[in-house]
Every structure is written in C-alpha cells, then in structure tokens.
C-alpha cells in the first residue's frame, strides 16, 4: 500500500513542483493523442458517414473490416508502421521513425477504425425519415448532412472520446514507433513502463495517475460539449 | 494549469517544430536494457552530446534485437553484451570495429532459503542442482545477452532445461527479477540491474565470481555496408568517445556513491582474455 500512497504523493509533487521532464512528457502525451484523435475524426467521420448513408457493393465487408479494426492490437499497428518507416523501408527517406510524428501516424491508424465504426452505428440510428424530411423542406445536401451530424452529435462525441481514450492509454505502438526517447518521444505510458522496469514503482504510479487526470480532463471537456443544449426529457 | 489548457487547444499537425533535434547530427544507439535501467546512459549520453554535438536516440532492447537492428542498418552503433552473437555478426562484414568497453558480472540469484542448495557452488554445479531439485527457475527468454549467457550455463552443465519448473518471461531484466522474487525462484541477472533494484526484491546473490559469469560489453559501430542511411561518422564518434579516458572514468565512477561500489569496470584497451582474473 505504501507504493500507492507514495505514488499519489509523487504525482502531486511532480505536478506542483513544475518538474520540467514530467511537464514535457505530459505535454507530448496531450499533443500526440489530440493530434491523432483529430486526424482520426477528419478521416473517420466522412468514411463512417458514407458507410452509414451510401449503398455500394462491398459495403458490409468494409463495415466488418472497420469493426475488426476496433479490436486491432496496437502492437500490430506499431509493427506495421515501424517496418514502413524503417530506414530500409518504403518510407524510410522521410526519417520519421522515433519522432512524435511517427507516433501520431500509428495512433491515428489505431483510432480511425474506432471512429468509422462508431460513426456508422450512430448515423444509422438516426430516424431514416429525417433525411427525407430535410430534403422535403428544401435543404441542400450539405445542410442536410450538417443537420444530420447535429442530430447524432451525442454518439459522435462519444466516438471522439473512445478514440482519444484508445490512443492516450496505448503503450505498445507508442513504444515501438517512438522508441521512448527521453525528451523527444517519451509519453506517460512509456514513461510508466520504463519506471516500472527500473523498479521505481511509485514514480510509475505517479505517471499513471497523471495520465488518468489528463484523460479525465479531456473527457470532461468533451462531455460538457456533448451534454450542452441537451433538453432533459 | 494555463500551460495544460493551452496544450489542449492547439493541435499541431505533426510533432511540432522543436520535437526532434536536427537530423544531421543525430544517431541511433541500440543497446541493452541493463545500460538504460541501471541509469548508466543517463550519465554518459549528456556528456557525449556536450563533447561531440551529436544527439543520441537510445533504443533499449535485448542484445539479440539490438544486433538485428544493426544488421538491418536501422541503428548506427551498438553497445551490447552477447559476445558469441557479436562475433558472428561482425564476421558477416557489414559492421565496423568492435571494441571492448567495460564489464561487470552476472550473478545467480535465488530465494534466501535456497531450496536447491546452490549457495557458493560453481555455476555449472549450481545449474545441475537447480534442475535436480526441480526448483523454479525464471528465464528472460528474450534473446538478450543475459538469456544467451543463461543458455550457455545450462549447456555447460549438460542440462536441457524444460518442464514446469523452467519458466520464461520474455521480458526485460527488471520485470524478470520481480517475477523471480514473487515466485521465490532462481534467476540469472547482471549485477548492475540487481543492485539498482535490490531493495524491492526477496532475492539473494547465491552464485558469483565464476569465470562463466563474466559480463562483457562491446561497442560495435555500423558502416554504410549495413544500409546507406547509417550515420557511420556519428557511430565512429560515439565508439571513439566511449573508449576514451573521459568516458571510461565516468563508467568507473558510476554507482559508487549510491551503492558503495561501481556497477561497471571500464576495460577499454585491456586484454579481454585476462578479464576477471
């Protein structure tokens, strides 16, 4: 139990003291996770909408692929991205491996199927008559789509939270493509792994608690956004 | 808190401008978990960067994986402790020089009760007794230098480990030590990692000082023969630096204040055959 209390004390100490290393780890964690989530939303939202609203051959296969992607082991994604970004790999010339950019790529690849699958499910739940009504009222396709997104905004923000939750807590891919380089690609999860393997358990728990606080902060912001203007029934 | 909120608001497209040092002066060091987990690299690398201007990206993996990264030209310089695998790798011809850096030693660890009665025995005899007693032995099983040495010890004792008493974690030394401690099992560790974690472990040194337990680290620089993007100049700079007197002095002092004894013995230029005698 001592380790847990020490960890809590360490977490508070790291936050209050303004320890430079811990702050840069926190900021990088936020930057990488938020960027990856944003990319996943940018890519996943239109894809999910197309899957929910359009009818084309192979649609169910794509949907099944997205649903499978939700459960893709991050370490597999990490391995793919690593091999692609290796110096000897097809994208080696970019020199991205072991940089935050590589971590963003891997994390976005992990989060995108989650967004696609959840957005598809969300938009399919909207009353099918809704679109017909909108068109009947003379709305343009863009306006109708915007109204549809607004109608489905609760589950859409839930998709954003799921995507953020998946990437901020992820360790396998972050370790592989980032390399856990001090001051460059070390995030809270990989810092916690390193502290654990060094036997610094209370420090590892401190990183874990800070990670929880960050995740809570972001999700609180998204939840407030989601629940705004919601009329109690 | 304002800093945190400012970070929430901005979502830079890549890692941001200050994320990585200039690519032209940065090299990749693939090394073992022991050099990172013991804290030695935290001491050495800032000094190297100060002296040479090169930034170092450290990948702390097992020696087997480090050599494999070198073979593919994905790393520029290696600091490893798996002599047989190193010699085989250097013989393939894509690596440059391999130079002696330092040594420490492996220790056979076990629960204080020592059910297999290996305390003080030579390493080959100790391995035989562990097998005979079917006492739990926890192996790293990760192709690291420590794992390679453990396999040498088994074959030196003419024992083929297997069965339920022989367990493999597939993880680094720190994790493996904790598994062994929780299971009251025997294991093999480098002394540096054991000393840095001793406080949280229910394990004792039961076998040490045997020539078979010498743990020798070499630096191997890669050349562009391993891959055209290898930073051979940076690799040479690092290898030259770590065998030079200043770095060797840092190695010899590392850990002395905290553990009462240095964790590694600097050996640059020494005769390898005479080590540990």
GROMACS .gro file of C-alpha atoms in nm:
model
  510
    1UNK     CA    1   0.000   0.000   0.000
    2UNK     CA    2   0.292   0.232   0.068
    3UNK     CA    3   0.372   0.233  -0.301
    4UNK     CA    4   0.023   0.358  -0.385
    5UNK     CA    5   0.036   0.643  -0.135
    6UNK     CA    6   0.391   0.730  -0.237
    7UNK     CA    7   0.272   0.729  -0.597
    8UNK     CA    8  -0.009   0.969  -0.517
    9UNK     CA    9   0.231   1.196  -0.330
   10UNK     CA   10   0.480   1.177  -0.616
   11UNK     CA   11   0.210   1.260  -0.871
   12UNK     CA   12   0.109   1.571  -0.678
   13UNK     CA   13   0.476   1.658  -0.624
   14UNK     CA   14   0.556   1.631  -0.995
   15UNK     CA   15   0.259   1.850  -1.086
   16UNK     CA   16   0.315   2.112  -0.818
   17UNK     CA   17   0.693   2.135  -0.849
   18UNK     CA   18   0.667   2.202  -1.222
   19UNK     CA   19   0.928   1.931  -1.285
   20UNK     CA   20   1.046   2.007  -1.638
   21UNK     CA   21   1.072   1.646  -1.757
   22UNK     CA   22   0.729   1.548  -1.631
   23UNK     CA   23   0.568   1.853  -1.787
   24UNK     CA   24   0.726   1.790  -2.123
   25UNK     CA   25   0.610   1.425  -2.104
   26UNK     CA   26   0.256   1.543  -2.022
   27UNK     CA   27   0.252   1.800  -2.300
   28UNK     CA   28   0.380   1.549  -2.555
   29UNK     CA   29   0.120   1.295  -2.444
   30UNK     CA   30  -0.155   1.552  -2.495
   31UNK     CA   31  -0.017   1.677  -2.824
   32UNK     CA   32   0.027   1.333  -2.979
   33UNK     CA   33  -0.305   1.197  -2.854
   34UNK     CA   34  -0.511   1.502  -2.951
   35UNK     CA   35  -0.348   1.527  -3.293
   36UNK     CA   36  -0.405   1.158  -3.362
   37UNK     CA   37  -0.766   1.187  -3.244
   38UNK     CA   38  -0.822   1.491  -3.468
   39UNK     CA   39  -0.682   1.308  -3.771
   40UNK     CA   40  -0.891   1.001  -3.691
   41UNK     CA   41  -1.202   1.221  -3.678
   42UNK     CA   42  -1.115   1.401  -4.002
   43UNK     CA   43  -1.067   1.070  -4.183
   44UNK     CA   44  -1.318   0.857  -3.996
   45UNK     CA   45  -1.616   1.091  -3.996
   46UNK     CA   46  -1.669   1.108  -4.374
   47UNK     CA   47  -1.589   0.738  -4.409
   48UNK     CA   48  -1.835   0.648  -4.135
   49UNK     CA   49  -2.100   0.876  -4.284
   50UNK     CA   50  -2.051   0.720  -4.627
   51UNK     CA   51  -2.081   0.373  -4.480
   52UNK     CA   52  -2.399   0.466  -4.294
   53UNK     CA   53  -2.576   0.655  -4.572
   54UNK     CA   54  -2.449   0.530  -4.906
   55UNK     CA   55  -2.525   0.195  -5.060
   56UNK     CA   56  -2.247   0.033  -5.263
   57UNK     CA   57  -2.118  -0.316  -5.331
   58UNK     CA   58  -1.890  -0.448  -5.061
   59UNK     CA   59  -2.030  -0.208  -4.803
   60UNK     CA   60  -2.081  -0.478  -4.542
   61UNK     CA   61  -1.730  -0.611  -4.593
   62UNK     CA   62  -1.587  -0.262  -4.533
   63UNK     CA   63  -1.805  -0.227  -4.225
   64UNK     CA   64  -1.684  -0.564  -4.094
   65UNK     CA   65  -1.326  -0.450  -4.160
   66UNK     CA   66  -1.385  -0.131  -3.960
   67UNK     CA   67  -1.540  -0.332  -3.679
   68UNK     CA   68  -1.239  -0.564  -3.681
   69UNK     CA   69  -1.009  -0.260  -3.677
   70UNK     CA   70  -1.168  -0.151  -3.350
   71UNK     CA   71  -1.008  -0.453  -3.189
   72UNK     CA   72  -0.676  -0.435  -3.370
   73UNK     CA   73  -0.386  -0.495  -3.130
   74UNK     CA   74  -0.187  -0.169  -3.116
   75UNK     CA   75   0.137  -0.365  -3.120
   76UNK     CA   76   0.045  -0.498  -3.466
   77UNK     CA   77  -0.023  -0.145  -3.589
   78UNK     CA   78   0.307  -0.038  -3.433
   79UNK     CA   79   0.493  -0.318  -3.610
   80UNK     CA   80   0.343  -0.225  -3.949
   81UNK     CA   81   0.425   0.143  -3.906
   82UNK     CA   82   0.778   0.062  -3.784
   83UNK     CA   83   0.854  -0.158  -4.085
   84UNK     CA   84   0.713   0.107  -4.321
   85UNK     CA   85   0.921   0.384  -4.160
   86UNK     CA   86   1.243   0.188  -4.122
   87UNK     CA   87   1.544   0.341  -4.297
   88UNK     CA   88   1.532   0.040  -4.529
   89UNK     CA   89   1.151   0.058  -4.555
   90UNK     CA   90   0.944   0.222  -4.829
   91UNK     CA   91   0.902   0.548  -4.635
   92UNK     CA   92   1.245   0.542  -4.472
   93UNK     CA   93   1.357   0.854  -4.662
   94UNK     CA   94   1.120   1.065  -4.454
   95UNK     CA   95   1.322   0.998  -4.139
   96UNK     CA   96   1.007   0.982  -3.929
   97UNK     CA   97   1.078   0.678  -3.713
   98UNK     CA   98   1.138   0.758  -3.344
   99UNK     CA   99   0.976   1.101  -3.377
  100UNK     CA  100   0.641   1.224  -3.241
  101UNK     CA  101   0.514   1.234  -3.600
  102UNK     CA  102   0.555   0.855  -3.625
  103UNK     CA  103   0.360   0.818  -3.302
  104UNK     CA  104   0.081   1.034  -3.442
  105UNK     CA  105   0.067   0.815  -3.755
  106UNK     CA  106   0.042   0.494  -3.552
  107UNK     CA  107  -0.209   0.637  -3.305
  108UNK     CA  108  -0.426   0.776  -3.586
  109UNK     CA  109  -0.421   0.433  -3.753
  110UNK     CA  110  -0.541   0.280  -3.425
  111UNK     CA  111  -0.815   0.540  -3.369
  112UNK     CA  112  -0.957   0.573  -3.720
  113UNK     CA  113  -1.140   0.234  -3.735
  114UNK     CA  114  -1.293   0.315  -3.397
  115UNK     CA  115  -1.431   0.644  -3.530
  116UNK     CA  116  -1.554   0.484  -3.854
  117UNK     CA  117  -1.738   0.203  -3.678
  118UNK     CA  118  -1.893   0.424  -3.409
  119UNK     CA  119  -1.994   0.699  -3.654
  120UNK     CA  120  -2.156   0.443  -3.883
  121UNK     CA  121  -2.352   0.296  -3.596
  122UNK     CA  122  -2.451   0.644  -3.473
  123UNK     CA  123  -2.575   0.773  -3.807
  124UNK     CA  124  -2.765   0.456  -3.882
  125UNK     CA  125  -2.962   0.511  -3.565
  126UNK     CA  126  -3.094   0.846  -3.681
  127UNK     CA  127  -3.452   0.813  -3.800
  128UNK     CA  128  -3.440   0.729  -4.175
  129UNK     CA  129  -3.726   0.973  -4.234
  130UNK     CA  130  -3.507   1.254  -4.106
  131UNK     CA  131  -3.315   1.295  -4.431
  132UNK     CA  132  -3.629   1.271  -4.640
  133UNK     CA  133  -3.785   1.542  -4.424
  134UNK     CA  134  -3.483   1.766  -4.463
  135UNK     CA  135  -3.489   1.726  -4.839
  136UNK     CA  136  -3.863   1.783  -4.835
  137UNK     CA  137  -3.800   2.110  -4.656
  138UNK     CA  138  -3.568   2.210  -4.942
  139UNK     CA  139  -3.233   2.179  -4.762
  140UNK     CA  140  -2.921   2.138  -4.973
  141UNK     CA  141  -2.725   1.812  -4.935
  142UNK     CA  142  -2.461   1.990  -4.727
  143UNK     CA  143  -2.719   2.148  -4.498
  144UNK     CA  144  -2.898   1.817  -4.462
  145UNK     CA  145  -2.573   1.643  -4.373
  146UNK     CA  146  -2.485   1.912  -4.118
  147UNK     CA  147  -2.827   1.876  -3.962
  148UNK     CA  148  -2.779   1.501  -3.953
  149UNK     CA  149  -2.445   1.537  -3.775
  150UNK     CA  150  -2.608   1.770  -3.526
  151UNK     CA  151  -2.884   1.517  -3.468
  152UNK     CA  152  -2.624   1.246  -3.399
  153UNK     CA  153  -2.387   1.468  -3.200
  154UNK     CA  154  -2.405   1.271  -2.876
  155UNK     CA  155  -2.282   0.945  -3.024
  156UNK     CA  156  -2.035   1.135  -3.245
  157UNK     CA  157  -1.867   1.292  -2.943
  158UNK     CA  158  -1.872   0.950  -2.781
  159UNK     CA  159  -1.672   0.829  -3.083
  160UNK     CA  160  -1.421   1.109  -3.024
  161UNK     CA  161  -1.389   1.010  -2.658
  162UNK     CA  162  -1.342   0.643  -2.745
  163UNK     CA  163  -1.073   0.733  -2.998
  164UNK     CA  164  -0.892   0.961  -2.752
  165UNK     CA  165  -0.919   0.701  -2.479
  166UNK     CA  166  -0.768   0.436  -2.704
  167UNK     CA  167  -0.466   0.644  -2.804
  168UNK     CA  168  -0.386   0.820  -2.478
  169UNK     CA  169  -0.371   0.490  -2.288
  170UNK     CA  170  -0.183   0.300  -2.557
  171UNK     CA  171   0.169   0.178  -2.494
  172UNK     CA  172   0.274  -0.094  -2.742
  173UNK     CA  173   0.273   0.112  -3.061
  174UNK     CA  174   0.398   0.425  -2.884
  175UNK     CA  175   0.699   0.231  -2.758
  176UNK     CA  176   0.776   0.069  -3.096
  177UNK     CA  177   0.747   0.368  -3.331
  178UNK     CA  178   0.852   0.630  -3.076
  179UNK     CA  179   1.136   0.439  -2.914
  180UNK     CA  180   1.065   0.601  -2.573
  181UNK     CA  181   1.339   0.861  -2.625
  182UNK     CA  182   1.386   1.088  -2.324
  183UNK     CA  183   1.278   1.445  -2.401
  184UNK     CA  184   1.167   1.352  -2.753
  185UNK     CA  185   0.912   1.072  -2.770
  186UNK     CA  186   0.857   0.969  -2.409
  187UNK     CA  187   0.488   0.980  -2.321
  188UNK     CA  188   0.315   0.897  -1.992
  189UNK     CA  189   0.251   0.532  -2.076
  190UNK     CA  190   0.605   0.456  -2.192
  191UNK     CA  191   0.749   0.657  -1.903
  192UNK     CA  192   0.543   0.440  -1.666
  193UNK     CA  193   0.675   0.123  -1.832
  194UNK     CA  194   1.034   0.244  -1.800
  195UNK     CA  195   0.989   0.346  -1.437
  196UNK     CA  196   0.842   0.002  -1.366
  197UNK     CA  197   1.133  -0.181  -1.527
  198UNK     CA  198   1.369   0.036  -1.323
  199UNK     CA  199   1.189  -0.062  -1.006
  200UNK     CA  200   1.064   0.295  -0.947
  201UNK     CA  201   0.711   0.185  -0.868
  202UNK     CA  202   0.579   0.497  -0.701
  203UNK     CA  203   0.706   0.709  -0.993
  204UNK     CA  204   0.532   0.469  -1.234
  205UNK     CA  205   0.208   0.503  -1.039
  206UNK     CA  206   0.252   0.880  -1.036
  207UNK     CA  207   0.272   0.880  -1.417
  208UNK     CA  208  -0.035   0.656  -1.426
  209UNK     CA  209  -0.233   0.892  -1.204
  210UNK     CA  210  -0.131   1.194  -1.411
  211UNK     CA  211  -0.244   1.006  -1.722
  212UNK     CA  212  -0.582   0.943  -1.559
  213UNK     CA  213  -0.613   1.311  -1.470
  214UNK     CA  214  -0.537   1.417  -1.827
  215UNK     CA  215  -0.782   1.164  -1.970
  216UNK     CA  216  -1.045   1.285  -1.725
  217UNK     CA  217  -0.982   1.650  -1.815
  218UNK     CA  218  -1.020   1.590  -2.188
  219UNK     CA  219  -1.325   1.370  -2.144
  220UNK     CA  220  -1.482   1.623  -1.908
  221UNK     CA  221  -1.441   1.890  -2.175
  222UNK     CA  222  -1.593   1.665  -2.441
  223UNK     CA  223  -1.876   1.557  -2.212
  224UNK     CA  224  -1.965   1.919  -2.133
  225UNK     CA  225  -1.969   1.988  -2.506
  226UNK     CA  226  -2.179   1.678  -2.568
  227UNK     CA  227  -2.437   1.749  -2.299
  228UNK     CA  228  -2.474   2.118  -2.376
  229UNK     CA  229  -2.816   2.209  -2.515
  230UNK     CA  230  -2.946   1.867  -2.427
  231UNK     CA  231  -3.300   1.907  -2.305
  232UNK     CA  232  -3.387   1.677  -2.015
  233UNK     CA  233  -3.682   1.462  -2.102
  234UNK     CA  234  -0.278   2.490  -1.544
  235UNK     CA  235  -0.278   2.754  -1.818
  236UNK     CA  236   0.001   2.563  -1.993
  237UNK     CA  237  -0.210   2.249  -1.987
  238UNK     CA  238  -0.513   2.425  -2.130
  239UNK     CA  239  -0.307   2.594  -2.398
  240UNK     CA  240  -0.188   2.249  -2.500
  241UNK     CA  241  -0.545   2.123  -2.519
  242UNK     CA  242  -0.642   2.397  -2.756
  243UNK     CA  243  -0.366   2.357  -3.011
  244UNK     CA  244  -0.336   2.050  -3.227
  245UNK     CA  245  -0.018   2.084  -3.435
  246UNK     CA  246  -0.022   1.870  -3.748
  247UNK     CA  247   0.293   1.677  -3.673
  248UNK     CA  248   0.506   1.669  -3.362
  249UNK     CA  249   0.583   2.039  -3.367
  250UNK     CA  250   0.899   2.220  -3.465
  251UNK     CA  251   1.104   2.155  -3.154
  252UNK     CA  252   1.017   1.785  -3.140
  253UNK     CA  253   1.340   1.642  -3.275
  254UNK     CA  254   1.696   1.768  -3.296
  255UNK     CA  255   1.846   1.848  -3.636
  256UNK     CA  256   1.853   1.518  -3.822
  257UNK     CA  257   2.205   1.578  -3.948
  258UNK     CA  258   2.360   1.543  -3.602
  259UNK     CA  259   2.160   1.261  -3.452
  260UNK     CA  260   2.240   0.893  -3.432
  261UNK     CA  261   2.066   0.580  -3.309
  262UNK     CA  262   2.223   0.372  -3.031
  263UNK     CA  263   2.073   0.026  -2.989
  264UNK     CA  264   2.170  -0.112  -2.651
  265UNK     CA  265   2.065  -0.347  -2.376
  266UNK     CA  266   1.805  -0.281  -2.110
  267UNK     CA  267   2.076  -0.313  -1.844
  268UNK     CA  268   2.262   0.003  -1.952
  269UNK     CA  269   1.938   0.202  -1.951
  270UNK     CA  270   1.769   0.051  -1.645
  271UNK     CA  271   2.083   0.093  -1.434
  272UNK     CA  272   2.092   0.463  -1.521
  273UNK     CA  273   2.440   0.447  -1.679
  274UNK     CA  274   2.326   0.604  -2.006
  275UNK     CA  275   2.166   0.895  -1.823
  276UNK     CA  276   2.518   0.971  -1.703
  277UNK     CA  277   2.707   0.907  -2.026
  278UNK     CA  278   2.489   1.043  -2.305
  279UNK     CA  279   2.459   1.408  -2.195
  280UNK     CA  280   2.839   1.415  -2.161
  281UNK     CA  281   2.880   1.270  -2.510
  282UNK     CA  282   2.639   1.524  -2.658
  283UNK     CA  283   2.825   1.804  -2.479
  284UNK     CA  284   3.163   1.683  -2.606
  285UNK     CA  285   3.067   1.598  -2.964
  286UNK     CA  286   2.748   1.782  -3.055
  287UNK     CA  287   2.580   1.453  -3.155
  288UNK     CA  288   2.232   1.379  -3.023
  289UNK     CA  289   2.172   1.014  -2.937
  290UNK     CA  290   1.845   0.828  -2.975
  291UNK     CA  291   1.862   0.526  -2.746
  292UNK     CA  292   1.669   0.209  -2.816
  293UNK     CA  293   1.692  -0.010  -2.506
  294UNK     CA  294   1.620  -0.363  -2.625
  295UNK     CA  295   1.777  -0.704  -2.571
  296UNK     CA  296   2.120  -0.765  -2.720
  297UNK     CA  297   1.966  -1.000  -2.979
  298UNK     CA  298   1.725  -0.734  -3.103
  299UNK     CA  299   1.996  -0.467  -3.094
  300UNK     CA  300   2.220  -0.677  -3.318
  301UNK     CA  301   1.928  -0.746  -3.551
  302UNK     CA  302   1.862  -0.370  -3.581
  303UNK     CA  303   2.232  -0.320  -3.659
  304UNK     CA  304   2.222  -0.596  -3.919
  305UNK     CA  305   1.938  -0.412  -4.096
  306UNK     CA  306   2.112  -0.077  -4.076
  307UNK     CA  307   1.832   0.057  -3.852
  308UNK     CA  308   2.082   0.155  -3.582
  309UNK     CA  309   2.419   0.329  -3.613
  310UNK     CA  310   2.604   0.197  -3.313
  311UNK     CA  311   2.553  -0.090  -3.068
  312UNK     CA  312   2.651  -0.128  -2.702
  313UNK     CA  313   2.583  -0.493  -2.626
  314UNK     CA  314   2.691  -0.791  -2.416
  315UNK     CA  315   2.638  -1.108  -2.613
  316UNK     CA  316   2.992  -1.200  -2.732
  317UNK     CA  317   2.910  -1.510  -2.937
  318UNK     CA  318   2.631  -1.335  -3.129
  319UNK     CA  319   2.850  -1.024  -3.169
  320UNK     CA  320   3.137  -1.218  -3.322
  321UNK     CA  321   2.901  -1.389  -3.563
  322UNK     CA  322   2.753  -1.051  -3.659
  323UNK     CA  323   3.091  -0.883  -3.712
  324UNK     CA  324   3.207  -1.180  -3.923
  325UNK     CA  325   2.918  -1.109  -4.163
  326UNK     CA  326   3.108  -0.798  -4.273
  327UNK     CA  327   2.855  -0.514  -4.255
  328UNK     CA  328   2.978  -0.385  -3.918
  329UNK     CA  329   3.286  -0.177  -3.849
  330UNK     CA  330   3.509  -0.212  -3.545
  331UNK     CA  331   3.406  -0.399  -3.232
  332UNK     CA  332   3.581  -0.269  -2.923
  333UNK     CA  333   3.587  -0.369  -2.557
  334UNK     CA  334   3.418  -0.107  -2.333
  335UNK     CA  335   3.357  -0.245  -1.986
  336UNK     CA  336   3.246  -0.545  -1.786
  337UNK     CA  337   3.055  -0.633  -1.479
  338UNK     CA  338   2.935  -0.976  -1.382
  339UNK     CA  339   2.631  -1.193  -1.383
  340UNK     CA  340   2.502  -1.326  -1.054
  341UNK     CA  341   2.292  -1.632  -0.981
  342UNK     CA  342   2.004  -1.520  -0.762
  343UNK     CA  343   1.758  -1.716  -0.558
  344UNK     CA  344   1.533  -1.707  -0.253
  345UNK     CA  345   1.718  -1.673   0.078
  346UNK     CA  346   1.600  -2.024   0.179
  347UNK     CA  347   1.791  -2.167  -0.122
  348UNK     CA  348   1.590  -2.492  -0.162
  349UNK     CA  349   1.829  -2.628  -0.429
  350UNK     CA  350   2.134  -2.554  -0.208
  351UNK     CA  351   2.337  -2.374  -0.472
  352UNK     CA  352   2.495  -2.118  -0.241
  353UNK     CA  353   2.864  -2.092  -0.314
  354UNK     CA  354   2.863  -2.364  -0.582
  355UNK     CA  355   3.032  -2.315  -0.919
  356UNK     CA  356   2.785  -2.210  -1.185
  357UNK     CA  357   2.775  -2.545  -1.370
  358UNK     CA  358   2.717  -2.734  -1.044
  359UNK     CA  359   2.452  -2.480  -0.940
  360UNK     CA  360   2.257  -2.530  -1.262
  361UNK     CA  361   2.267  -2.909  -1.215
  362UNK     CA  362   2.135  -2.875  -0.859
  363UNK     CA  363   1.853  -2.645  -0.966
  364UNK     CA  364   1.742  -2.899  -1.225
  365UNK     CA  365   1.782  -3.192  -0.986
  366UNK     CA  366   1.566  -3.015  -0.724
  367UNK     CA  367   1.312  -2.908  -0.990
  368UNK     CA  368   1.340  -2.566  -0.824
  369UNK     CA  369   1.162  -2.290  -1.017
  370UNK     CA  370   1.398  -2.103  -1.248
  371UNK     CA  371   1.280  -1.786  -1.422
  372UNK     CA  372   1.442  -1.716  -1.757
  373UNK     CA  373   1.419  -1.395  -1.956
  374UNK     CA  374   1.363  -1.594  -2.274
  375UNK     CA  375   1.402  -1.281  -2.488
  376UNK     CA  376   1.725  -1.346  -2.683
  377UNK     CA  377   1.901  -1.084  -2.471
  378UNK     CA  378   2.267  -1.115  -2.376
  379UNK     CA  379   2.161  -1.236  -2.032
  380UNK     CA  380   1.938  -1.501  -2.185
  381UNK     CA  381   2.222  -1.614  -2.414
  382UNK     CA  382   2.453  -1.645  -2.114
  383UNK     CA  383   2.193  -1.842  -1.921
  384UNK     CA  384   2.167  -2.087  -2.211
  385UNK     CA  385   2.547  -2.119  -2.210
  386UNK     CA  386   2.534  -2.206  -1.840
  387UNK     CA  387   2.274  -2.477  -1.898
  388UNK     CA  388   2.469  -2.633  -2.181
  389UNK     CA  389   2.790  -2.605  -1.976
  390UNK     CA  390   2.612  -2.809  -1.710
  391UNK     CA  391   2.482  -3.053  -1.975
  392UNK     CA  392   2.126  -2.975  -1.869
  393UNK     CA  393   1.838  -2.929  -2.108
  394UNK     CA  394   1.602  -2.701  -1.913
  395UNK     CA  395   1.232  -2.757  -1.959
  396UNK     CA  396   0.919  -2.862  -1.779
  397UNK     CA  397   0.706  -2.670  -1.536
  398UNK     CA  398   0.997  -2.564  -1.314
  399UNK     CA  399   1.157  -2.370  -1.601
  400UNK     CA  400   0.962  -2.053  -1.675
  401UNK     CA  401   1.026  -1.790  -1.938
  402UNK     CA  402   0.902  -1.432  -1.904
  403UNK     CA  403   1.001  -1.293  -2.244
  404UNK     CA  404   1.062  -0.959  -2.069
  405UNK     CA  405   1.346  -0.734  -1.958
  406UNK     CA  406   1.567  -0.790  -1.654
  407UNK     CA  407   1.367  -0.569  -1.417
  408UNK     CA  408   1.039  -0.749  -1.483
  409UNK     CA  409   1.207  -1.090  -1.475
  410UNK     CA  410   1.366  -1.012  -1.136
  411UNK     CA  411   1.027  -0.927  -0.993
  412UNK     CA  412   0.868  -1.245  -1.129
  413UNK     CA  413   1.151  -1.449  -0.977
  414UNK     CA  414   1.113  -1.266  -0.646
  415UNK     CA  415   0.737  -1.321  -0.629
  416UNK     CA  416   0.773  -1.689  -0.717
  417UNK     CA  417   1.070  -1.745  -0.480
  418UNK     CA  418   1.258  -1.871  -0.783
  419UNK     CA  419   1.616  -1.873  -0.912
  420UNK     CA  420   1.727  -1.649  -1.195
  421UNK     CA  421   2.035  -1.506  -1.365
  422UNK     CA  422   2.088  -1.129  -1.367
  423UNK     CA  423   2.357  -0.878  -1.447
  424UNK     CA  424   2.483  -0.735  -1.121
  425UNK     CA  425   2.406  -0.372  -1.210
  426UNK     CA  426   2.034  -0.428  -1.262
  427UNK     CA  427   2.012  -0.641  -0.948
  428UNK     CA  428   2.189  -0.379  -0.734
  429UNK     CA  429   1.968  -0.095  -0.858
  430UNK     CA  430   1.653  -0.292  -0.771
  431UNK     CA  431   1.768  -0.497  -0.473
  432UNK     CA  432   1.556  -0.301  -0.226
  433UNK     CA  433   1.228  -0.429  -0.369
  434UNK     CA  434   1.334  -0.792  -0.418
  435UNK     CA  435   1.332  -1.103  -0.199
  436UNK     CA  436   1.635  -1.241  -0.379
  437UNK     CA  437   1.994  -1.301  -0.269
  438UNK     CA  438   2.317  -1.348  -0.457
  439UNK     CA  439   2.385  -1.723  -0.431
  440UNK     CA  440   2.645  -1.764  -0.705
  441UNK     CA  441   2.911  -1.517  -0.817
  442UNK     CA  442   3.276  -1.477  -0.909
  443UNK     CA  443   3.279  -1.768  -1.152
  444UNK     CA  444   3.464  -1.707  -1.482
  445UNK     CA  445   3.148  -1.825  -1.659
  446UNK     CA  446   2.964  -1.527  -1.509
  447UNK     CA  447   3.174  -1.251  -1.664
  448UNK     CA  448   2.955  -0.995  -1.846
  449UNK     CA  449   3.150  -0.810  -2.114
  450UNK     CA  450   3.019  -0.513  -2.311
  451UNK     CA  451   3.144  -0.414  -2.654
  452UNK     CA  452   3.070  -0.116  -2.873
  453UNK     CA  453   3.015  -0.201  -3.240
  454UNK     CA  454   2.997   0.076  -3.496
  455UNK     CA  455   2.796   0.016  -3.813
  456UNK     CA  456   2.904   0.119  -4.158
  457UNK     CA  457   2.708   0.211  -4.468
  458UNK     CA  458   2.751  -0.153  -4.576
  459UNK     CA  459   2.461  -0.226  -4.340
  460UNK     CA  460   2.243   0.036  -4.509
  461UNK     CA  461   2.304   0.359  -4.696
  462UNK     CA  462   2.136   0.573  -4.429
  463UNK     CA  463   2.365   0.457  -4.149
  464UNK     CA  464   2.540   0.752  -3.985
  465UNK     CA  465   2.887   0.599  -3.989
  466UNK     CA  466   3.050   0.928  -3.884
  467UNK     CA  467   2.829   0.954  -3.577
  468UNK     CA  468   2.882   0.587  -3.496
  469UNK     CA  469   3.257   0.635  -3.512
  470UNK     CA  470   3.234   0.946  -3.294
  471UNK     CA  471   3.037   0.758  -3.026
  472UNK     CA  472   3.259   0.450  -3.031
  473UNK     CA  473   3.576   0.660  -3.014
  474UNK     CA  474   3.430   0.863  -2.731
  475UNK     CA  475   3.317   0.574  -2.510
  476UNK     CA  476   3.658   0.403  -2.514
  477UNK     CA  477   3.843   0.732  -2.446
  478UNK     CA  478   3.970   0.814  -2.094
  479UNK     CA  479   3.698   1.067  -2.002
  480UNK     CA  480   3.408   0.830  -2.066
  481UNK     CA  481   3.595   0.538  -1.913
  482UNK     CA  482   3.640   0.743  -1.595
  483UNK     CA  483   3.263   0.817  -1.586
  484UNK     CA  484   3.190   0.445  -1.623
  485UNK     CA  485   3.431   0.358  -1.342
  486UNK     CA  486   3.270   0.608  -1.105
  487UNK     CA  487   2.908   0.531  -1.191
  488UNK     CA  488   2.716   0.393  -0.893
  489UNK     CA  489   3.000   0.427  -0.644
  490UNK     CA  490   2.830   0.698  -0.441
  491UNK     CA  491   2.493   0.524  -0.428
  492UNK     CA  492   2.585   0.156  -0.399
  493UNK     CA  493   2.926   0.180  -0.236
  494UNK     CA  494   3.086   0.014  -0.537
  495UNK     CA  495   3.096   0.089  -0.909
  496UNK     CA  496   2.844  -0.106  -1.118
  497UNK     CA  497   3.075  -0.146  -1.418
  498UNK     CA  498   3.452  -0.181  -1.461
  499UNK     CA  499   3.598   0.019  -1.752
  500UNK     CA  500   3.811  -0.202  -1.978
  501UNK     CA  501   3.896  -0.005  -2.292
  502UNK     CA  502   4.223  -0.124  -2.437
  503UNK     CA  503   4.251  -0.414  -2.190
  504UNK     CA  504   4.324  -0.772  -2.287
  505UNK     CA  505   3.986  -0.943  -2.295
  506UNK     CA  506   4.128  -1.284  -2.217
  507UNK     CA  507   4.268  -1.151  -1.889
  508UNK     CA  508   3.938  -1.004  -1.760
  509UNK     CA  509   3.805  -1.119  -1.426
  510UNK     CA  510   4.130  -1.284  -1.321
   0.00000   0.00000   0.00000
